[in-house]
Amino acid sequence: MLELIKADITTLDVDAIVNAANAALSGGGGVDQAIHRAAGPELLTACRALGRCPPGDAVVTPGFKLKARYVIHAVGPVWDGGEKGEPALLERVYERAFTLAKQNDVRSIAFPAISAGAYRFPPSVAAELALRVMQQHESSFERVIACLYDDQLLAEYVRTHRRLR
């Protein structure tokens, strides 16, 4: 089942949360910083051991102090007009996160709006790409959650979800 909610992703009781990470896996800003803060310093240590992660890819770590058993660090692309493969990279990062979730026997997973914040992806484009991939995978999970950080982004996801159904 696909759920659209406004919440603090770090508080969700799910098997895995997805982190909108940067390529250095360093706990930059926004949701990435919030996840690192809530999980504790062990998360940064685990990320440093993994090294870098290129845009369009993802890696997994334990959740440490989070309710979630795992954090899937998904590195989305920075929007630069959409003519440099950004939509395909964003779609690929969602696919990669689902692959890692399945490999780790995850039954419930929550995603933020990857690349829709500091990486400047237009919310309508980010919502459509994210929801298309989520809909393709939702039957393989007990819960798939799009966890949005504000009312405006939630409204965009709700509009897009209605249109895609």
Tab-separated table of N, CA, C and O in Angstrom, residues 70-126:
chain	number	residue	atom	x	y	z
A	70	TYR	N	17.209	-0.008	8.904
A	70	TYR	CA	18.157	0.380	7.856
A	70	TYR	C	17.927	1.811	7.406
A	70	TYR	O	16.805	2.317	7.433
A	71	VAL	N	19.008	2.408	6.922
A	71	VAL	CA	18.940	3.654	6.177
A	71	VAL	C	19.497	3.347	4.791
A	71	VAL	O	20.607	2.825	4.660
A	72	ILE	N	18.696	3.645	3.786
A	72	ILE	CA	19.150	3.509	2.400
A	72	ILE	C	19.490	4.916	1.929
A	72	ILE	O	18.619	5.779	1.822
A	73	HIS	N	20.761	5.150	1.693
A	73	HIS	CA	21.263	6.465	1.300
A	73	HIS	C	21.197	6.556	-0.226
A	73	HIS	O	21.970	5.904	-0.921
A	74	ALA	N	20.257	7.351	-0.716
A	74	ALA	CA	20.001	7.470	-2.145
A	74	ALA	C	20.472	8.845	-2.621
A	74	ALA	O	20.024	9.872	-2.111
A	75	VAL	N	21.369	8.848	-3.583
A	75	VAL	CA	21.940	10.101	-4.068
A	75	VAL	C	21.231	10.498	-5.360
A	75	VAL	O	21.454	9.908	-6.415
A	76	GLY	N	20.370	11.486	-5.230
A	76	GLY	CA	19.652	11.994	-6.394
A	76	GLY	C	20.485	13.011	-7.152
A	76	GLY	O	21.496	13.513	-6.660
A	77	PRO	N	20.045	13.327	-8.361
A	77	PRO	CA	20.763	14.315	-9.168
A	77	PRO	C	20.376	15.742	-8.801
A	77	PRO	O	19.283	15.995	-8.287
A	78	VAL	N	21.256	16.666	-9.094
A	78	VAL	CA	20.966	18.091	-8.991
A	78	VAL	C	20.285	18.499	-10.300
A	78	VAL	O	20.760	18.148	-11.387
A	79	TRP	N	19.175	19.203	-10.202
A	79	TRP	CA	18.447	19.663	-11.382
A	79	TRP	C	19.248	20.757	-12.085
A	79	TRP	O	19.692	21.717	-11.462
A	80	ASP	N	19.445	20.577	-13.393
A	80	ASP	CA	20.147	21.574	-14.197
A	80	ASP	C	19.387	21.776	-15.503
A	80	ASP	O	19.967	21.710	-16.585
A	81	GLY	N	18.070	21.905	-15.382
A	81	GLY	CA	17.249	22.144	-16.556
A	81	GLY	C	16.592	20.905	-17.146
A	81	GLY	O	15.723	21.004	-17.986
A	82	GLY	N	17.037	19.716	-16.750
A	82	GLY	CA	16.415	18.485	-17.200
A	82	GLY	C	16.944	17.909	-18.491
A	82	GLY	O	16.491	16.843	-18.936
A	83	GLU	N	17.919	18.557	-19.087
A	83	GLU	CA	18.452	18.086	-20.373
A	83	GLU	C	19.752	17.292	-20.227
A	83	GLU	O	20.364	16.931	-21.226
A	84	LYS	N	20.157	17.029	-18.990
A	84	LYS	CA	21.423	16.322	-18.758
A	84	LYS	C	21.190	14.966	-18.091
A	84	LYS	O	22.032	14.485	-17.351
A	85	GLY	N	20.034	14.382	-18.347
A	85	GLY	CA	19.735	13.053	-17.823
A	85	GLY	C	19.235	13.020	-16.399
A	85	GLY	O	19.140	11.945	-15.808
A	86	GLU	N	18.885	14.177	-15.832
A	86	GLU	CA	18.453	14.207	-14.442
A	86	GLU	C	17.216	13.342	-14.173
A	86	GLU	O	17.199	12.617	-13.172
A	87	PRO	N	16.175	13.373	-15.022
A	87	PRO	CA	15.011	12.527	-14.748
A	87	PRO	C	15.355	11.031	-14.711
A	87	PRO	O	14.894	10.305	-13.832
A	88	ALA	N	16.186	10.579	-15.630
A	88	ALA	CA	16.576	9.161	-15.646
A	88	ALA	C	17.377	8.806	-14.402
A	88	ALA	O	17.203	7.716	-13.836
A	89	LEU	N	18.237	9.702	-13.954
A	89	LEU	CA	19.014	9.449	-12.732
A	89	LEU	C	18.111	9.386	-11.506
A	89	LEU	O	18.312	8.551	-10.627
A	90	LEU	N	17.118	10.264	-11.444
A	90	LEU	CA	16.211	10.243	-10.296
A	90	LEU	C	15.399	8.945	-10.291
A	90	LEU	O	15.242	8.311	-9.253
A	91	GLU	N	14.912	8.551	-11.442
A	91	GLU	CA	14.177	7.281	-11.526
A	91	GLU	C	15.074	6.118	-11.103
A	91	GLU	O	14.670	5.232	-10.351
A	92	ARG	N	16.314	6.142	-11.563
A	92	ARG	CA	17.257	5.064	-11.238
A	92	ARG	C	17.544	4.989	-9.740
A	92	ARG	O	17.667	3.896	-9.178
A	93	VAL	N	17.639	6.127	-9.052
A	93	VAL	CA	17.934	6.094	-7.620
A	93	VAL	C	16.772	5.492	-6.839
A	93	VAL	O	16.992	4.755	-5.880
A	94	TYR	N	15.540	5.770	-7.250
A	94	TYR	CA	14.394	5.129	-6.593
A	94	TYR	C	14.416	3.618	-6.848
A	94	TYR	O	14.187	2.824	-5.927
A	95	GLU	N	14.696	3.215	-8.068
A	95	GLU	CA	14.781	1.782	-8.397
A	95	GLU	C	15.868	1.104	-7.560
A	95	GLU	O	15.676	0.013	-7.030
A	96	ARG	N	17.001	1.758	-7.447
A	96	ARG	CA	18.123	1.200	-6.682
A	96	ARG	C	17.754	1.053	-5.205
A	96	ARG	O	18.095	0.058	-4.567
A	97	ALA	N	17.038	2.030	-4.661
A	97	ALA	CA	16.607	1.946	-3.266
A	97	ALA	C	15.671	0.751	-3.064
A	97	ALA	O	15.800	0.012	-2.079
A	98	PHE	N	14.756	0.531	-3.994
A	98	PHE	CA	13.862	-0.623	-3.890
A	98	PHE	C	14.638	-1.933	-4.009
A	98	PHE	O	14.349	-2.898	-3.306
A	99	THR	N	15.633	-1.982	-4.871
A	99	THR	CA	16.459	-3.187	-5.004
A	99	THR	C	17.159	-3.501	-3.689
A	99	THR	O	17.147	-4.648	-3.221
A	100	LEU	N	17.767	-2.491	-3.074
A	100	LEU	CA	18.448	-2.697	-1.792
A	100	LEU	C	17.459	-3.108	-0.706
A	100	LEU	O	17.768	-3.950	0.138
A	101	ALA	N	16.275	-2.529	-0.726
A	101	ALA	CA	15.251	-2.890	0.262
A	101	ALA	C	14.895	-4.371	0.131
A	101	ALA	O	14.832	-5.095	1.135
A	102	LYS	N	14.680	-4.826	-1.072
A	102	LYS	CA	14.327	-6.237	-1.296
A	102	LYS	C	15.478	-7.154	-0.872
A	102	LYS	O	15.250	-8.199	-0.269
A	103	GLN	N	16.700	-6.761	-1.165
A	103	GLN	CA	17.864	-7.575	-0.791
A	103	GLN	C	18.024	-7.684	0.720
A	103	GLN	O	18.647	-8.630	1.209
A	104	ASN	N	17.469	-6.743	1.458
A	104	ASN	CA	17.589	-6.743	2.920
A	104	ASN	C	16.284	-7.120	3.617
A	104	ASN	O	16.110	-6.848	4.802
A	105	ASP	N	15.383	-7.766	2.892
A	105	ASP	CA	14.108	-8.255	3.442
A	105	ASP	C	13.286	-7.161	4.111
A	105	ASP	O	12.624	-7.391	5.124
A	106	VAL	N	13.313	-5.980	3.555
A	106	VAL	CA	12.520	-4.862	4.046
A	106	VAL	C	11.076	-5.061	3.610
A	106	VAL	O	10.811	-5.364	2.453
A	107	ARG	N	10.150	-4.879	4.533
A	107	ARG	CA	8.712	-4.996	4.229
A	107	ARG	C	8.018	-3.636	4.250
A	107	ARG	O	6.950	-3.477	3.699
A	108	SER	N	8.629	-2.659	4.926
A	108	SER	CA	8.057	-1.315	4.973
A	108	SER	C	9.182	-0.303	4.766
A	108	SER	O	10.259	-0.425	5.343
A	109	ILE	N	8.910	0.691	3.916
A	109	ILE	CA	9.949	1.641	3.530
A	109	ILE	C	9.345	3.027	3.366
A	109	ILE	O	8.220	3.164	2.881
A	110	ALA	N	10.086	4.045	3.791
A	110	ALA	CA	9.646	5.433	3.661
A	110	ALA	C	10.680	6.232	2.877
A	110	ALA	O	11.885	6.133	3.144
A	111	PHE	N	10.185	6.998	1.929
A	111	PHE	CA	11.022	7.838	1.069
A	111	PHE	C	10.738	9.314	1.317
A	111	PHE	O	9.570	9.711	1.403
A	112	PRO	N	11.772	10.145	1.334
A	112	PRO	CA	11.551	11.588	1.262
A	112	PRO	C	11.389	11.958	-0.217
A	112	PRO	O	11.460	11.091	-1.092
A	113	ALA	N	11.224	13.224	-0.490
A	113	ALA	CA	11.171	13.702	-1.877
A	113	ALA	C	12.605	13.926	-2.350
A	113	ALA	O	13.146	15.025	-2.261
A	114	ILE	N	13.228	12.868	-2.829
A	114	ILE	CA	14.628	12.930	-3.248
A	114	ILE	C	14.807	13.983	-4.340
A	114	ILE	O	14.047	14.024	-5.309
A	115	SER	N	15.792	14.827	-4.161
A	115	SER	CA	16.205	15.886	-5.097
A	115	SER	C	15.237	17.071	-5.184
A	115	SER	O	15.506	18.015	-5.911
A	116	ALA	N	14.112	17.045	-4.458
A	116	ALA	CA	13.129	18.121	-4.574
A	116	ALA	C	13.417	19.301	-3.650
A	116	ALA	O	12.708	20.302	-3.704
A	117	GLY	N	14.446	19.217	-2.841
A	117	GLY	CA	14.797	20.318	-1.940
A	117	GLY	C	15.990	21.089	-2.474
A	117	GLY	O	15.909	21.761	-3.505
A	118	ALA	N	17.107	20.944	-1.808
A	118	ALA	CA	18.315	21.685	-2.161
A	118	ALA	C	18.827	21.364	-3.565
A	118	ALA	O	19.540	22.170	-4.167
A	119	TYR	N	18.438	20.204	-4.100
A	119	TYR	CA	18.897	19.819	-5.443
A	119	TYR	C	17.998	20.366	-6.543
A	119	TYR	O	18.171	20.062	-7.707
A	120	ARG	N	16.988	21.163	-6.173
A	120	ARG	CA	16.186	22.012	-7.060
A	120	ARG	C	15.348	21.291	-8.117
A	120	ARG	O	14.967	21.892	-9.120
A	121	PHE	N	15.056	20.013	-7.951
A	121	PHE	CA	14.182	19.330	-8.905
A	121	PHE	C	12.799	19.966	-8.809
A	121	PHE	O	12.296	20.183	-7.704
A	122	PRO	N	12.155	20.271	-9.936
A	122	PRO	CA	10.786	20.804	-9.865
A	122	PRO	C	9.883	19.802	-9.128
A	122	PRO	O	9.888	18.611	-9.471
A	123	PRO	N	9.133	20.243	-8.141
A	123	PRO	CA	8.315	19.313	-7.363
A	123	PRO	C	7.384	18.449	-8.205
A	123	PRO	O	7.219	17.265	-7.926
A	124	SER	N	6.786	19.003	-9.252
A	124	SER	CA	5.867	18.212	-10.074
A	124	SER	C	6.596	17.079	-10.796
A	124	SER	O	6.080	15.959	-10.896
A	125	VAL	N	7.782	17.349	-11.264
A	125	VAL	CA	8.577	16.324	-11.960
A	125	VAL	C	9.069	15.285	-10.968
A	125	VAL	O	8.978	14.076	-11.214
A	126	ALA	N	9.575	15.741	-9.824
A	126	ALA	CA	10.067	14.808	-8.798
A	126	ALA	C	8.941	13.909	-8.308
A	126	ALA	O	9.136	12.694	-8.140
